[in-house]
Amino acid sequence: MKIFITLGTTPFDGLIQYCDENIDHSKYTIKAQISNQALYHAKHFESFEYTNDIQGYYDWADVVISHAGAGSFYKLMEHKKKVIFVPNVTLKDNHQDDLCRYAEMNNFAFVLNDYANLNVLLEKMISYEFSIYQKEENKIAEYIIGLINEEIRIRE
């Protein structure tokens, strides 16, 4: 199985290091796009900071492990890839958590909140069938606005 890891522009060293040290590299072929600010660089698979051909890597991969930034999220959902989203909890807001909840709730992707579950999710990916994401105007925005409104009500 071919795995592409994409992390966007924000460093996500913990995830890359975990993948480097804990995925069976004899079983999977892995390539990763990392931040140009990353401190950790993989020793067991190819990694690079930027590409003009991210779509080519999406096409190449059987599975994508991705941060849950909005741009990557929408692109991968529309591309109908098998995805494991990993919310980057080091960010100031929780939009990645919100997008992950939406994906999980609708069976569009797996969400990895605990790195220790990664190998289990990769094994499940082989035969798992996700629901197909249908691009609908404002559905995700409406969901996130609902979460924000609920949080405001709780604080009041």
Coordinates of C-alpha atoms in Angstrom, one line a residue:
M1 CA 0.0 0.0 0.0
K2 CA 1.3 3.5 -0.9
I3 CA 0.9 6.2 1.7
F4 CA 1.2 9.9 1.2
I5 CA 1.5 12.1 4.3
T6 CA 0.7 15.8 3.8
L7 CA 1.1 18.3 6.6
G8 CA 0.8 21.7 5.0
T9 CA 2.8 24.7 6.1
T10 CA 2.6 24.2 9.9
P11 CA 5.2 22.0 11.5
F12 CA 3.8 18.6 12.7
D13 CA 7.0 16.9 13.8
G14 CA 5.4 14.5 16.2
L15 CA 3.3 12.9 13.5
I16 CA 6.2 12.5 11.1
Q17 CA 8.4 11.1 13.8
Y18 CA 5.8 8.7 14.9
C19 CA 5.2 7.5 11.3
D20 CA 9.0 7.2 10.7
E21 CA 9.5 5.1 13.9
N22 CA 6.4 3.0 14.0
I23 CA 5.0 2.2 10.6
D24 CA 6.3 -1.1 9.1
H25 CA 8.3 0.2 6.2
S26 CA 8.6 -3.2 4.6
K27 CA 4.8 -3.3 4.3
Y28 CA 4.2 0.3 3.0
T29 CA 5.7 2.7 0.6
I30 CA 5.6 6.2 2.2
K31 CA 6.2 9.7 0.9
A32 CA 5.6 12.9 2.9
Q33 CA 5.2 16.6 2.4
I34 CA 6.4 18.4 5.5
S35 CA 6.6 22.1 6.6
N36 CA 9.7 24.1 5.6
Q37 CA 9.8 24.8 9.4
A38 CA 10.0 21.1 10.4
L39 CA 12.7 20.1 12.8
Y40 CA 12.2 16.4 12.3
H41 CA 13.0 14.8 8.9
A42 CA 12.2 11.1 8.3
K43 CA 14.9 8.6 8.1
H44 CA 12.9 5.7 6.6
F45 CA 11.0 7.4 3.8
E46 CA 11.2 10.3 1.3
S47 CA 10.1 13.7 2.6
F48 CA 10.1 17.1 1.0
E49 CA 9.0 20.6 1.9
Y50 CA 7.0 21.7 -1.1
T51 CA 5.7 20.4 -4.5
N52 CA 3.9 22.0 -7.4
D53 CA 2.3 18.6 -8.0
I54 CA 0.5 17.8 -4.8
Q55 CA -2.3 16.3 -7.0
G56 CA 0.2 13.8 -8.5
Y57 CA 1.0 12.6 -5.0
Y58 CA -2.7 12.3 -4.1
D59 CA -3.2 10.2 -7.3
W60 CA -0.2 8.1 -6.5
A61 CA -1.3 7.2 -3.0
D62 CA -3.7 4.5 -1.9
V63 CA -4.1 6.2 1.4
V64 CA -3.4 9.8 2.5
I65 CA -2.6 10.8 6.1
S66 CA -3.3 14.5 6.3
H67 CA -3.5 17.4 8.7
A68 CA -7.0 18.7 8.8
G69 CA -6.5 22.1 7.4
A70 CA -9.4 23.3 5.4
G71 CA -7.7 23.4 2.0
S72 CA -6.4 19.8 2.3
F73 CA -9.6 18.6 3.8
Y74 CA -11.8 19.9 1.0
K75 CA -9.4 18.8 -1.7
L76 CA -9.1 15.3 -0.4
M77 CA -12.8 14.9 0.2
E78 CA -13.6 16.0 -3.3
H79 CA -10.9 13.7 -4.7
K80 CA -12.6 10.7 -3.0
K81 CA -9.3 9.5 -1.4
K82 CA -9.1 7.1 1.5
V83 CA -7.9 9.5 4.2
I84 CA -6.8 9.5 7.8
F85 CA -7.1 13.1 9.1
V86 CA -4.9 14.1 12.1
P87 CA -6.0 17.3 13.8
N88 CA -3.0 19.5 14.6
V89 CA -3.8 20.4 18.3
T90 CA -1.0 22.8 18.5
L91 CA -3.0 25.4 16.6
K92 CA -4.7 28.3 18.4
D93 CA -8.3 27.5 17.1
N94 CA -10.0 24.2 16.8
H95 CA -11.2 24.3 13.2
Q96 CA -9.3 21.1 12.4
D97 CA -11.1 19.3 15.2
D98 CA -14.4 20.6 13.8
L99 CA -13.6 19.4 10.3
C100 CA -12.5 16.0 11.7
R101 CA -15.7 15.6 13.7
Y102 CA -17.7 16.3 10.5
A103 CA -15.7 13.8 8.5
E104 CA -16.0 11.1 11.1
M105 CA -19.7 11.7 11.8
N106 CA -20.4 11.3 8.1
N107 CA -18.1 8.3 7.6
F108 CA -16.0 10.2 5.0
A109 CA -12.6 9.5 6.7
F110 CA -10.9 8.1 9.7
V111 CA -9.6 10.5 12.4
L112 CA -6.4 9.8 14.3
N113 CA -6.5 11.4 17.8
D114 CA -4.0 9.0 19.3
Y115 CA -0.9 8.0 17.3
A116 CA -0.9 4.6 18.9
N117 CA -4.0 3.7 16.7
L118 CA -2.3 4.5 13.4
N119 CA -1.3 1.0 12.4
V120 CA -4.8 -0.3 13.3
L121 CA -6.4 2.3 11.0
L122 CA -4.0 1.5 8.2
E123 CA -4.9 -2.2 8.4
K124 CA -8.6 -1.2 8.3
M125 CA -8.1 0.9 5.3
I126 CA -7.4 -2.1 3.1
S127 CA -11.1 -3.2 3.0
Y128 CA -13.0 -0.3 4.6
E129 CA -15.6 1.5 2.5
F130 CA -16.2 5.2 3.3
S131 CA -19.3 7.2 2.4
I132 CA -18.8 9.3 -0.7
Y133 CA -18.5 13.0 0.0
Q134 CA -20.8 15.1 -2.1
K135 CA -19.9 18.7 -2.4
E136 CA -22.8 20.7 -1.2
E137 CA -22.7 24.4 -0.7
N138 CA -22.5 25.5 2.9
K139 CA -23.1 22.1 4.6
I140 CA -19.7 22.1 6.4
A141 CA -20.0 25.9 7.1
E142 CA -23.5 25.3 8.6
Y143 CA -22.1 22.5 10.8
I144 CA -19.2 24.6 12.1
I145 CA -21.5 27.6 12.7
G146 CA -23.8 25.4 14.7
L147 CA -20.8 24.2 16.9
I148 CA -19.8 27.9 17.4
N149 CA -23.3 28.8 18.4
E150 CA -23.5 25.9 20.8
E151 CA -20.2 26.9 22.4
I152 CA -21.5 30.5 22.9
R153 CA -24.7 29.2 24.5
I154 CA -22.7 27.0 26.9
R155 CA -20.6 30.0 27.9
E156 CA -23.6 32.2 28.6

